[in-house]
PDB file of C-alpha atoms and ligand atoms in Angstrom:
ATOM      1  CA  MET T   1      -3.168 -11.996  12.943  1.00  0.00           C
ATOM      2  CA  LYS T   2      -3.085 -11.860   9.128  1.00  0.00           C
ATOM      3  CA  ILE T   3      -5.989 -12.325   6.737  1.00  0.00           C
ATOM      4  CA  CYS T   4      -5.908 -12.566   2.958  1.00  0.00           C
ATOM      5  CA  CYS T   5      -7.882 -13.104  -0.236  1.00  0.00           C
ATOM      6  CA  PHE T   6      -6.776 -16.071  -2.298  1.00  0.00           C
ATOM      7  CA  LEU T   7      -7.611 -18.521  -5.071  1.00  0.00           C
ATOM      8  CA  ALA T   8      -7.000 -22.241  -4.612  1.00  0.00           C
ATOM      9  CA  GLY T   9      -7.366 -24.143  -7.846  1.00  0.00           C
ATOM     10  CA  ASP T  10     -10.732 -22.744  -8.918  1.00  0.00           C
ATOM     11  CA  SER T  11     -12.112 -19.296  -9.631  1.00  0.00           C
ATOM     12  CA  ARG T  12     -13.782 -18.872  -6.236  1.00  0.00           C
ATOM     13  CA  LEU T  13     -12.274 -16.069  -4.190  1.00  0.00           C
ATOM     14  CA  ARG T  14     -11.603 -17.275  -0.658  1.00  0.00           C
ATOM     15  CA  ILE T  15     -10.836 -15.488   2.585  1.00  0.00           C
ATOM     16  CA  GLY T  16      -7.921 -16.936   4.496  1.00  0.00           C
ATOM     17  CA  LEU T  17      -6.161 -16.828   7.819  1.00  0.00           C
ATOM     18  CA  VAL T  18      -2.406 -16.777   7.253  1.00  0.00           C
ATOM     19  CA  GLN T  19      -0.433 -19.014   9.598  1.00  0.00           C
ATOM     20  CA  ASP T  20       3.348 -18.791  10.122  1.00  0.00           C
ATOM     21  CA  ASP T  21       3.651 -16.909   6.778  1.00  0.00           C
ATOM     22  CA  GLN T  22       3.695 -20.339   5.077  1.00  0.00           C
ATOM     23  CA  HIS T  23       0.113 -21.591   5.173  1.00  0.00           C
ATOM     24  CA  VAL T  24      -3.382 -20.280   4.733  1.00  0.00           C
ATOM     25  CA  VAL T  25      -6.533 -21.652   6.360  1.00  0.00           C
ATOM     26  CA  ASP T  26      -9.658 -21.260   4.232  1.00  0.00           C
ATOM     27  CA  LEU T  27     -12.300 -19.474   6.322  1.00  0.00           C
ATOM     28  CA  THR T  28     -14.916 -19.627   3.548  1.00  0.00           C
ATOM     29  CA  PRO T  29     -16.542 -22.869   4.816  1.00  0.00           C
ATOM     30  CA  ARG T  30     -17.374 -20.988   8.030  1.00  0.00           C
ATOM     31  CA  GLY T  31     -19.371 -18.404   6.071  1.00  0.00           C
ATOM     32  CA  ILE T  32     -16.584 -15.802   5.818  1.00  0.00           C
ATOM     33  CA  THR T  33     -16.840 -14.888   2.156  1.00  0.00           C
ATOM     34  CA  ALA T  34     -15.611 -11.286   2.299  1.00  0.00           C
ATOM     35  CA  LEU T  35     -12.842  -9.430   4.133  1.00  0.00           C
ATOM     36  CA  SER T  36     -15.397  -6.773   5.003  1.00  0.00           C
ATOM     37  CA  GLN T  37     -17.247  -9.221   7.296  1.00  0.00           C
ATOM     38  CA  ILE T  38     -14.116  -9.203   9.448  1.00  0.00           C
ATOM     39  CA  LEU T  39     -13.104  -5.559   8.946  1.00  0.00           C
ATOM     40  CA  GLU T  40     -16.571  -4.239   9.786  1.00  0.00           C
ATOM     41  CA  SER T  41     -16.963  -6.283  12.985  1.00  0.00           C
ATOM     42  CA  ALA T  42     -16.624  -4.567  16.367  1.00  0.00           C
ATOM     43  CA  ASP T  43     -13.437  -6.510  17.120  1.00  0.00           C
ATOM     44  CA  PRO T  44     -11.918  -8.121  14.004  1.00  0.00           C
ATOM     45  CA  VAL T  45      -9.277 -10.148  15.883  1.00  0.00           C
ATOM     46  CA  ALA T  46     -11.837 -11.504  18.346  1.00  0.00           C
ATOM     47  CA  MET T  47     -14.165 -12.353  15.493  1.00  0.00           C
ATOM     48  CA  VAL T  48     -11.548 -14.490  13.744  1.00  0.00           C
ATOM     49  CA  ASN T  49     -10.484 -16.066  17.052  1.00  0.00           C
ATOM     50  CA  ALA T  50     -14.097 -17.045  17.672  1.00  0.00           C
ATOM     51  CA  ILE T  51     -14.351 -19.095  14.448  1.00  0.00           C
ATOM     52  CA  ASP T  52     -15.095 -22.721  15.410  1.00  0.00           C
ATOM     53  CA  ASP T  53     -12.767 -25.616  14.754  1.00  0.00           C
ATOM     54  CA  VAL T  54     -10.186 -23.792  12.624  1.00  0.00           C
ATOM     55  CA  THR T  55      -8.054 -26.960  12.690  1.00  0.00           C
ATOM     56  CA  LYS T  56     -10.765 -28.767  10.708  1.00  0.00           C
ATOM     57  CA  LEU T  57     -10.753 -26.215   7.870  1.00  0.00           C
ATOM     58  CA  PRO T  58      -8.849 -26.728   4.585  1.00  0.00           C
ATOM     59  CA  ARG T  59      -5.240 -25.605   4.981  1.00  0.00           C
ATOM     60  CA  HIS T  60      -3.037 -24.844   1.987  1.00  0.00           C
ATOM     61  CA  SER T  61       0.629 -24.115   1.565  1.00  0.00           C
ATOM     62  CA  LEU T  62       0.926 -20.493   0.400  1.00  0.00           C
ATOM     63  CA  SER T  63       3.063 -21.747  -2.470  1.00  0.00           C
ATOM     64  CA  ASN T  64      -0.011 -23.580  -3.818  1.00  0.00           C
ATOM     65  CA  VAL T  65      -2.452 -20.647  -3.812  1.00  0.00           C
ATOM     66  CA  VAL T  66      -2.705 -17.360  -5.690  1.00  0.00           C
ATOM     67  CA  LEU T  67      -2.938 -14.295  -3.491  1.00  0.00           C
ATOM     68  CA  ARG T  68      -5.385 -11.616  -4.607  1.00  0.00           C
ATOM     69  CA  PRO T  69      -5.311  -7.942  -3.501  1.00  0.00           C
ATOM     70  CA  PRO T  70      -6.494  -7.551   0.107  1.00  0.00           C
ATOM     71  CA  ILE T  71      -9.144  -5.057  -0.918  1.00  0.00           C
ATOM     72  CA  GLU T  72     -12.750  -5.523  -2.048  1.00  0.00           C
ATOM     73  CA  ARG T  73     -14.861  -2.427  -2.583  1.00  0.00           C
ATOM     74  CA  GLN T  74     -12.779  -0.050  -0.461  1.00  0.00           C
ATOM     75  CA  GLU T  75     -11.520   3.118  -2.120  1.00  0.00           C
ATOM     76  CA  GLY T  76      -7.753   3.474  -2.457  1.00  0.00           C
ATOM     77  CA  TRP T  77      -6.361   6.816  -1.240  1.00  0.00           C
ATOM     78  CA  ALA T  78      -2.880   8.052  -0.411  1.00  0.00           C
ATOM     79  CA  ALA T  79      -1.260  10.678   1.774  1.00  0.00           C
ATOM     80  CA  GLY T  80       1.791  12.526   0.486  1.00  0.00           C
ATOM     81  CA  VAL T  81       4.761  14.467   1.839  1.00  0.00           C
ATOM     82  CA  THR T  82       4.423  12.865   5.257  1.00  0.00           C
ATOM     83  CA  TYR T  83       8.172  12.144   5.506  1.00  0.00           C
ATOM     84  CA  LEU T  84      10.888  14.793   5.367  1.00  0.00           C
ATOM     85  CA  ARG T  85      12.620  12.650   2.709  1.00  0.00           C
ATOM     86  CA  SER T  86       9.573  12.919   0.457  1.00  0.00           C
ATOM     87  CA  LYS T  87       9.331  16.687   0.912  1.00  0.00           C
ATOM     88  CA  LYS T  88      13.008  17.091  -0.119  1.00  0.00           C
ATOM     89  CA  ALA T  89      12.593  14.817  -3.160  1.00  0.00           C
ATOM     90  CA  ARG T  90       9.491  16.649  -4.344  1.00  0.00           C
ATOM     91  CA  MET T  91      11.180  20.040  -3.961  1.00  0.00           C
ATOM     92  CA  GLU T  92      14.199  18.834  -5.949  1.00  0.00           C
ATOM     93  CA  GLU T  93      12.118  17.488  -8.830  1.00  0.00           C
ATOM     94  CA  SER T  94      10.035  20.617  -9.272  1.00  0.00           C
ATOM     95  CA  ASP T  95      11.083  24.236  -9.850  1.00  0.00           C
ATOM     96  CA  PHE T  96       7.498  25.039 -10.399  1.00  0.00           C
ATOM     97  CA  SER T  97       5.843  23.602  -7.283  1.00  0.00           C
ATOM     98  CA  ALA T  98       8.667  23.402  -4.710  1.00  0.00           C
ATOM     99  CA  THR T  99       7.010  25.794  -2.279  1.00  0.00           C
ATOM    100  CA  ALA T 100       3.756  23.837  -2.384  1.00  0.00           C
ATOM    101  CA  TYR T 101       5.539  20.743  -1.053  1.00  0.00           C
ATOM    102  CA  ASP T 102       7.416  22.792   1.522  1.00  0.00           C
ATOM    103  CA  ARG T 103       4.177  24.308   2.760  1.00  0.00           C
ATOM    104  CA  VAL T 104       2.125  21.113   2.873  1.00  0.00           C
ATOM    105  CA  TYR T 105       4.700  19.317   5.015  1.00  0.00           C
ATOM    106  CA  ASP T 106       4.191  21.919   7.749  1.00  0.00           C
ATOM    107  CA  ALA T 107       0.529  22.703   7.133  1.00  0.00           C
ATOM    108  CA  GLU T 108      -2.237  21.546   9.421  1.00  0.00           C
ATOM    109  CA  ARG T 109      -4.085  19.845   6.547  1.00  0.00           C
ATOM    110  CA  PRO T 110      -2.191  16.893   4.992  1.00  0.00           C
ATOM    111  CA  GLU T 111      -1.977  16.148   1.300  1.00  0.00           C
ATOM    112  CA  ILE T 112      -4.418  13.328   0.506  1.00  0.00           C
ATOM    113  CA  PHE T 113      -5.205  12.174  -3.000  1.00  0.00           C
ATOM    114  CA  PHE T 114      -7.273   9.507  -4.683  1.00  0.00           C
ATOM    115  CA  LYS T 115      -5.133   6.583  -5.819  1.00  0.00           C
ATOM    116  CA  ALA T 116      -7.104   3.602  -7.114  1.00  0.00           C
ATOM    117  CA  LEU T 117     -10.381   1.815  -7.495  1.00  0.00           C
ATOM    118  CA  ALA T 118     -10.252  -1.538  -5.719  1.00  0.00           C
ATOM    119  CA  ASP T 119     -10.536  -3.570  -8.899  1.00  0.00           C
ATOM    120  CA  LYS T 120      -7.500  -1.793 -10.371  1.00  0.00           C
ATOM    121  CA  VAL T 121      -5.236  -2.691  -7.446  1.00  0.00           C
ATOM    122  CA  VAL T 122      -2.468  -5.177  -8.207  1.00  0.00           C
ATOM    123  CA  PRO T 123      -1.645  -8.007  -5.739  1.00  0.00           C
ATOM    124  CA  THR T 124       1.785  -9.343  -4.870  1.00  0.00           C
ATOM    125  CA  GLY T 125       3.111 -11.439  -7.750  1.00  0.00           C
ATOM    126  CA  GLU T 126       1.478  -9.395 -10.507  1.00  0.00           C
ATOM    127  CA  SER T 127       2.972  -6.504 -12.471  1.00  0.00           C
ATOM    128  CA  VAL T 128       3.021  -2.845 -11.508  1.00  0.00           C
ATOM    129  CA  GLY T 129       3.168  -0.262 -14.277  1.00  0.00           C
ATOM    130  CA  ILE T 130       5.378   2.540 -15.498  1.00  0.00           C
ATOM    131  CA  ARG T 131       3.729   4.966 -17.885  1.00  0.00           C
ATOM    132  CA  ARG T 132       4.987   4.854 -21.451  1.00  0.00           C
ATOM    133  CA  ASP T 133       4.913   8.686 -21.567  1.00  0.00           C
ATOM    134  CA  ALA T 134       7.028   9.079 -18.401  1.00  0.00           C
ATOM    135  CA  ARG T 135      10.815   9.351 -18.310  1.00  0.00           C
ATOM    136  CA  TRP T 136      11.298   9.098 -14.535  1.00  0.00           C
ATOM    137  CA  SER T 137       9.355   6.394 -12.728  1.00  0.00           C
ATOM    138  CA  VAL T 138       9.766   5.146  -9.174  1.00  0.00           C
ATOM    139  CA  PRO T 139       8.045   2.874  -6.691  1.00  0.00           C
ATOM    140  CA  GLU T 140       6.869   4.462  -3.438  1.00  0.00           C
ATOM    141  CA  PRO T 141       7.015   1.877  -0.640  1.00  0.00           C
ATOM    142  CA  GLU T 142       4.390   2.775   1.960  1.00  0.00           C
ATOM    143  CA  LEU T 143       2.574   1.422   4.976  1.00  0.00           C
ATOM    144  CA  ALA T 144      -1.143   1.328   4.129  1.00  0.00           C
ATOM    145  CA  LEU T 145      -3.912   1.687   6.717  1.00  0.00           C
ATOM    146  CA  VAL T 146      -7.089  -0.355   6.338  1.00  0.00           C
ATOM    147  CA  ILE T 147     -10.035   1.760   7.440  1.00  0.00           C
ATOM    148  CA  ASN T 148     -13.582   0.447   7.869  1.00  0.00           C
ATOM    149  CA  SER T 149     -16.842   2.233   7.068  1.00  0.00           C
ATOM    150  CA  SER T 150     -16.888   3.826  10.543  1.00  0.00           C
ATOM    151  CA  GLY T 151     -13.530   5.475   9.835  1.00  0.00           C
ATOM    152  CA  ARG T 152     -11.745   3.156  12.272  1.00  0.00           C
ATOM    153  CA  ILE T 153      -8.254   1.854  11.444  1.00  0.00           C
ATOM    154  CA  VAL T 154      -8.624  -1.911  11.743  1.00  0.00           C
ATOM    155  CA  GLY T 155      -5.508  -3.201  10.038  1.00  0.00           C
ATOM    156  CA  CYS T 156      -2.583  -2.460   7.802  1.00  0.00           C
ATOM    157  CA  THR T 157      -0.916  -3.774   4.698  1.00  0.00           C
ATOM    158  CA  ILE T 158       1.931  -2.792   2.354  1.00  0.00           C
ATOM    159  CA  GLY T 159       1.352  -0.374  -0.520  1.00  0.00           C
ATOM    160  CA  ASN T 160       3.311   0.659  -3.588  1.00  0.00           C
ATOM    161  CA  ASP T 161       2.272   4.123  -4.797  1.00  0.00           C
ATOM    162  CA  MET T 162       3.900   3.895  -8.253  1.00  0.00           C
ATOM    163  CA  SER T 163       4.696   7.414  -9.463  1.00  0.00           C
ATOM    164  CA  SER T 164       5.999   9.349 -12.468  1.00  0.00           C
ATOM    165  CA  ARG T 165       8.318  11.961 -11.008  1.00  0.00           C
ATOM    166  CA  ASP T 166       8.883  13.917 -14.216  1.00  0.00           C
ATOM    167  CA  ILE T 167       5.137  14.347 -14.701  1.00  0.00           C
ATOM    168  CA  GLU T 168       4.394  15.465 -11.133  1.00  0.00           C
ATOM    169  CA  GLY T 169       7.516  17.685 -11.198  1.00  0.00           C
ATOM    170  CA  GLU T 170       6.471  19.444 -14.373  1.00  0.00           C
ATOM    171  CA  ASN T 171       3.285  20.848 -12.925  1.00  0.00           C
ATOM    172  CA  LEU T 172       1.437  20.101  -9.681  1.00  0.00           C
ATOM    173  CA  LEU T 173      -1.814  19.956 -11.618  1.00  0.00           C
ATOM    174  CA  TYR T 174      -0.476  16.845 -13.365  1.00  0.00           C
ATOM    175  CA  LEU T 175      -0.382  14.935 -10.071  1.00  0.00           C
ATOM    176  CA  PRO T 176      -3.383  12.699 -10.910  1.00  0.00           C
ATOM    177  CA  GLN T 177      -1.662  11.607 -14.124  1.00  0.00           C
ATOM    178  CA  ALA T 178       1.608  10.958 -12.276  1.00  0.00           C
ATOM    179  CA  LYS T 179      -0.201   8.857  -9.695  1.00  0.00           C
ATOM    180  CA  VAL T 180      -3.277   7.240 -11.231  1.00  0.00           C
ATOM    181  CA  TYR T 181      -2.865   5.008 -14.274  1.00  0.00           C
ATOM    182  CA  ASP T 182      -3.034   1.291 -15.034  1.00  0.00           C
ATOM    183  CA  ARG T 183      -1.205  -0.870 -12.478  1.00  0.00           C
ATOM    184  CA  SER T 184      -0.087   2.158 -10.450  1.00  0.00           C
ATOM    185  CA  CYS T 185      -1.155   0.762  -7.080  1.00  0.00           C
ATOM    186  CA  ALA T 186      -0.095  -2.521  -5.518  1.00  0.00           C
ATOM    187  CA  LEU T 187      -1.316  -3.760  -2.131  1.00  0.00           C
ATOM    188  CA  GLY T 188      -0.490  -6.901  -0.204  1.00  0.00           C
ATOM    189  CA  PRO T 189       0.421  -9.542   0.458  1.00  0.00           C
ATOM    190  CA  TRP T 190      -2.340  -9.506   3.096  1.00  0.00           C
ATOM    191  CA  ILE T 191      -3.813  -7.466   5.958  1.00  0.00           C
ATOM    192  CA  ARG T 192      -2.401  -7.553   9.441  1.00  0.00           C
ATOM    193  CA  LEU T 193      -5.076  -6.982  12.090  1.00  0.00           C
ATOM    194  CA  GLY T 194      -4.824  -5.790  15.650  1.00  0.00           C
ATOM    195  CA  VAL T 195      -1.733  -3.589  15.527  1.00  0.00           C
ATOM    196  CA  THR T 196      -1.497  -0.350  17.490  1.00  0.00           C
ATOM    197  CA  GLU T 197       0.100   2.742  16.006  1.00  0.00           C
ATOM    198  CA  ALA T 198       2.787   2.585  18.700  1.00  0.00           C
ATOM    199  CA  GLU T 199       3.693  -0.947  17.559  1.00  0.00           C
ATOM    200  CA  ALA T 200       3.708  -0.018  13.868  1.00  0.00           C
ATOM    201  CA  ARG T 201       5.978   2.951  14.567  1.00  0.00           C
ATOM    202  CA  GLU T 202       8.670   0.481  15.683  1.00  0.00           C
ATOM    203  CA  TRP T 203       8.678  -1.101  12.207  1.00  0.00           C
ATOM    204  CA  THR T 204      11.162  -0.616   9.369  1.00  0.00           C
ATOM    205  CA  ILE T 205      10.112  -0.438   5.714  1.00  0.00           C
ATOM    206  CA  ARG T 206      12.723  -1.890   3.357  1.00  0.00           C
ATOM    207  CA  SER T 207      12.707  -1.851  -0.397  1.00  0.00           C
ATOM    208  CA  THR T 208      14.893  -3.403  -3.080  1.00  0.00           C
ATOM    209  CA  ILE T 209      14.776  -3.033  -6.840  1.00  0.00           C
ATOM    210  CA  ALA T 210      16.431  -5.796  -8.854  1.00  0.00           C
ATOM    211  CA  ARG T 211      17.413  -5.644 -12.532  1.00  0.00           C
ATOM    212  CA  ASN T 212      18.361  -8.912 -14.241  1.00  0.00           C
ATOM    213  CA  GLY T 213      18.476 -10.461 -10.773  1.00  0.00           C
ATOM    214  CA  VAL T 214      20.959  -7.880  -9.433  1.00  0.00           C
ATOM    215  CA  PRO T 215      19.940  -5.257  -6.845  1.00  0.00           C
ATOM    216  CA  VAL T 216      20.199  -1.754  -8.364  1.00  0.00           C
ATOM    217  CA  PHE T 217      18.645   0.097  -5.439  1.00  0.00           C
ATOM    218  CA  SER T 218      17.878  -0.632  -1.830  1.00  0.00           C
ATOM    219  CA  GLY T 219      16.637   1.696   0.845  1.00  0.00           C
ATOM    220  CA  GLU T 220      14.891   1.705   4.161  1.00  0.00           C
ATOM    221  CA  THR T 221      13.060   3.971   6.549  1.00  0.00           C
ATOM    222  CA  ARG T 222      11.346   3.702   9.896  1.00  0.00           C
ATOM    223  CA  VAL T 223       7.574   4.079  10.086  1.00  0.00           C
ATOM    224  CA  ASP T 224       8.219   6.409  13.001  1.00  0.00           C
ATOM    225  CA  ASN T 225       9.579   8.975  10.521  1.00  0.00           C
ATOM    226  CA  ILE T 226       5.991   9.702   9.428  1.00  0.00           C
ATOM    227  CA  LYS T 227       5.296  13.215  10.634  1.00  0.00           C
ATOM    228  CA  ARG T 228       1.563  12.851  11.237  1.00  0.00           C
ATOM    229  CA  SER T 229      -0.309  10.358  13.378  1.00  0.00           C
ATOM    230  CA  PHE T 230      -2.307   7.600  11.688  1.00  0.00           C
ATOM    231  CA  GLU T 231      -5.472   8.883  13.391  1.00  0.00           C
ATOM    232  CA  GLU T 232      -4.852  12.359  11.998  1.00  0.00           C
ATOM    233  CA  LEU T 233      -4.475  11.010   8.447  1.00  0.00           C
ATOM    234  CA  ALA T 234      -7.571   8.801   8.751  1.00  0.00           C
ATOM    235  CA  ALA T 235      -9.596  11.634  10.283  1.00  0.00           C
ATOM    236  CA  TYR T 236      -8.696  14.021   7.442  1.00  0.00           C
ATOM    237  CA  LEU T 237      -9.570  11.378   4.860  1.00  0.00           C
ATOM    238  CA  CYS T 238     -12.989  10.925   6.462  1.00  0.00           C
ATOM    239  CA  ARG T 239     -13.726  14.669   6.896  1.00  0.00           C
ATOM    240  CA  SER T 240     -16.921  15.494   5.016  1.00  0.00           C
ATOM    241  CA  GLN T 241     -16.633  12.216   3.167  1.00  0.00           C
ATOM    242  CA  SER T 242     -18.138   8.841   4.016  1.00  0.00           C
ATOM    243  CA  PHE T 243     -16.751   5.508   2.896  1.00  0.00           C
ATOM    244  CA  PRO T 244     -19.639   3.030   2.913  1.00  0.00           C
ATOM    245  CA  ASN T 245     -17.233   0.261   1.880  1.00  0.00           C
ATOM    246  CA  GLY T 246     -14.220   1.508   3.837  1.00  0.00           C
ATOM    247  CA  ALA T 247     -10.921   2.742   2.447  1.00  0.00           C
ATOM    248  CA  VAL T 248      -7.242   1.885   2.257  1.00  0.00           C
ATOM    249  CA  LEU T 249      -4.954   4.847   2.904  1.00  0.00           C
ATOM    250  CA  LEU T 250      -1.292   4.719   1.881  1.00  0.00           C
ATOM    251  CA  THR T 251       0.684   6.797   4.366  1.00  0.00           C
ATOM    252  CA  GLY T 252       3.399   8.305   2.177  1.00  0.00           C
ATOM    253  CA  THR T 253       6.920   7.332   1.259  1.00  0.00           C
ATOM    254  CA  GLY T 254      10.204   7.826   3.068  1.00  0.00           C
ATOM    255  CA  ILE T 255      12.249   5.812   0.562  1.00  0.00           C
ATOM    256  CA  VAL T 256      13.315   7.654  -2.574  1.00  0.00           C
ATOM    257  CA  PRO T 257      15.879   6.280  -5.069  1.00  0.00           C
ATOM    258  CA  PRO T 258      18.611   8.704  -6.245  1.00  0.00           C
ATOM    259  CA  ASP T 259      17.528  11.317  -8.777  1.00  0.00           C
ATOM    260  CA  ASP T 260      19.332   9.576 -11.649  1.00  0.00           C
ATOM    261  CA  PHE T 261      17.376   6.369 -11.076  1.00  0.00           C
ATOM    262  CA  THR T 262      14.311   5.369 -13.065  1.00  0.00           C
ATOM    263  CA  LEU T 263      12.527   2.050 -13.147  1.00  0.00           C
ATOM    264  CA  GLN T 264      12.740  -0.072 -16.291  1.00  0.00           C
ATOM    265  CA  GLU T 265      10.479  -2.771 -17.634  1.00  0.00           C
ATOM    266  CA  HIS T 266      11.339  -6.200 -16.094  1.00  0.00           C
ATOM    267  CA  ASP T 267      12.695  -4.677 -12.871  1.00  0.00           C
ATOM    268  CA  VAL T 268      11.398  -6.384  -9.729  1.00  0.00           C
ATOM    269  CA  VAL T 269      10.307  -4.208  -6.806  1.00  0.00           C
ATOM    270  CA  GLU T 270      10.216  -5.723  -3.336  1.00  0.00           C
ATOM    271  CA  ILE T 271       8.809  -3.933  -0.312  1.00  0.00           C
ATOM    272  CA  ASP T 272       9.357  -5.652   3.002  1.00  0.00           C
ATOM    273  CA  ILE T 273       7.776  -4.713   6.304  1.00  0.00           C
ATOM    274  CA  ALA T 274       8.823  -7.750   8.334  1.00  0.00           C
ATOM    275  CA  PRO T 275       5.839  -7.811  10.746  1.00  0.00           C
ATOM    276  CA  ILE T 276       3.500  -7.789   7.754  1.00  0.00           C
ATOM    277  CA  GLY T 277       5.288  -9.559   4.879  1.00  0.00           C
ATOM    278  CA  VAL T 278       6.708  -8.844   1.431  1.00  0.00           C
ATOM    279  CA  LEU T 279       5.006  -7.186  -1.539  1.00  0.00           C
ATOM    280  CA  ARG T 280       6.811  -8.218  -4.742  1.00  0.00           C
ATOM    281  CA  ASN T 281       5.977  -6.985  -8.254  1.00  0.00           C
ATOM    282  CA  LEU T 282       7.508  -7.107 -11.701  1.00  0.00           C
ATOM    283  CA  VAL T 283       7.487  -3.829 -13.648  1.00  0.00           C
ATOM    284  CA  VAL T 284       5.787  -3.495 -17.041  1.00  0.00           C
ATOM    285  CA  THR T 285       5.226  -0.513 -19.312  1.00  0.00           C
ATOM    286  CA  VAL T 286       1.586   0.527 -19.606  1.00  0.00           C
TER     287      VAL T 286
HETATM  288  O1  DO4 V   1       2.706  15.234  -3.771  1.00  0.00           O
HETATM  289  C1  DO4 V   1       3.165  14.259  -4.240  1.00  0.00           C
HETATM  290  C2  DO4 V   1       2.951  12.915  -3.729  1.00  0.00           C
HETATM  291  C3  DO4 V   1       3.815  12.556  -2.595  1.00  0.00           C
HETATM  292  C4  DO4 V   1       3.692  11.134  -2.214  1.00  0.00           C
HETATM  293  O2  DO4 V   1       3.012  10.325  -2.833  1.00  0.00           O
HETATM  294  C5  DO4 V   1       4.426  10.658  -1.047  1.00  0.00           C
HETATM  295  O3  DO4 V   1       5.041  11.437  -0.319  1.00  0.00           O
HETATM  296  O4  DO4 V   1       4.395   9.455  -0.809  1.00  0.00           O
HETATM  297 MG1   MG V   2       3.344   8.227  -2.170  1.00  0.00          MG
END
């Protein structure tokens, strides 16, 4: 089951049930005006299934609506160095901090960092940013866990943890600047509910970067390459910290373009996790 936030011809944000990846049913007339009503319920899938007369609700073609980020007031966080590929990339980019990445991969405590306020998150179809003061910018295609205010993982979506590798490689203390800037976090296209970790670990994450319509990079990884369990990541995020509005936690990247690759303005980044959907964003300089 997939739920989304969308606009349909006016400025009113609507909550939708995505059907066959082609249509969206507007749940707003049934009093569902926020994703959190679903995410905070005891059983989100059962709650949506219990909505009366879904066939009588307005149904739109997805091509006629504008998808908004599937996040409301949740905080956006990210885990790092959860894939061996990411650990190797980080160690290569940094003389200065290589041992820190090596250690955190094996440490009991994961790396978790703040990524974005909800109203700064970019949806599919809008632009992600590369910093104008960075020389080496990459997308980080990641599975993102949707966590409710009780700390329970209730769904997942696709995340792009846009990053400036030269800035994080120069000094570990620059990590917030490498990771948090305008348009540095994209989420979407929607939330998939009711997936177990075992099911998600069967999935493949694929990413393509196109320049002038021609692919200049493509890569893939399996979710199962994540070293830590989803519960472990969520539990660390929620240690000594409450999330009254819930959180979205990106789970780290296992797809890293070659070291001589940097994103350019007008590139198009696509991240595809087939059982969820496709997150597609143009790149702009910010
Ligand atoms: O420590 C740097 C961040 C790593 C990261 O974002 C990732 O592995 O996805
Ligand atoms: Mg990342």
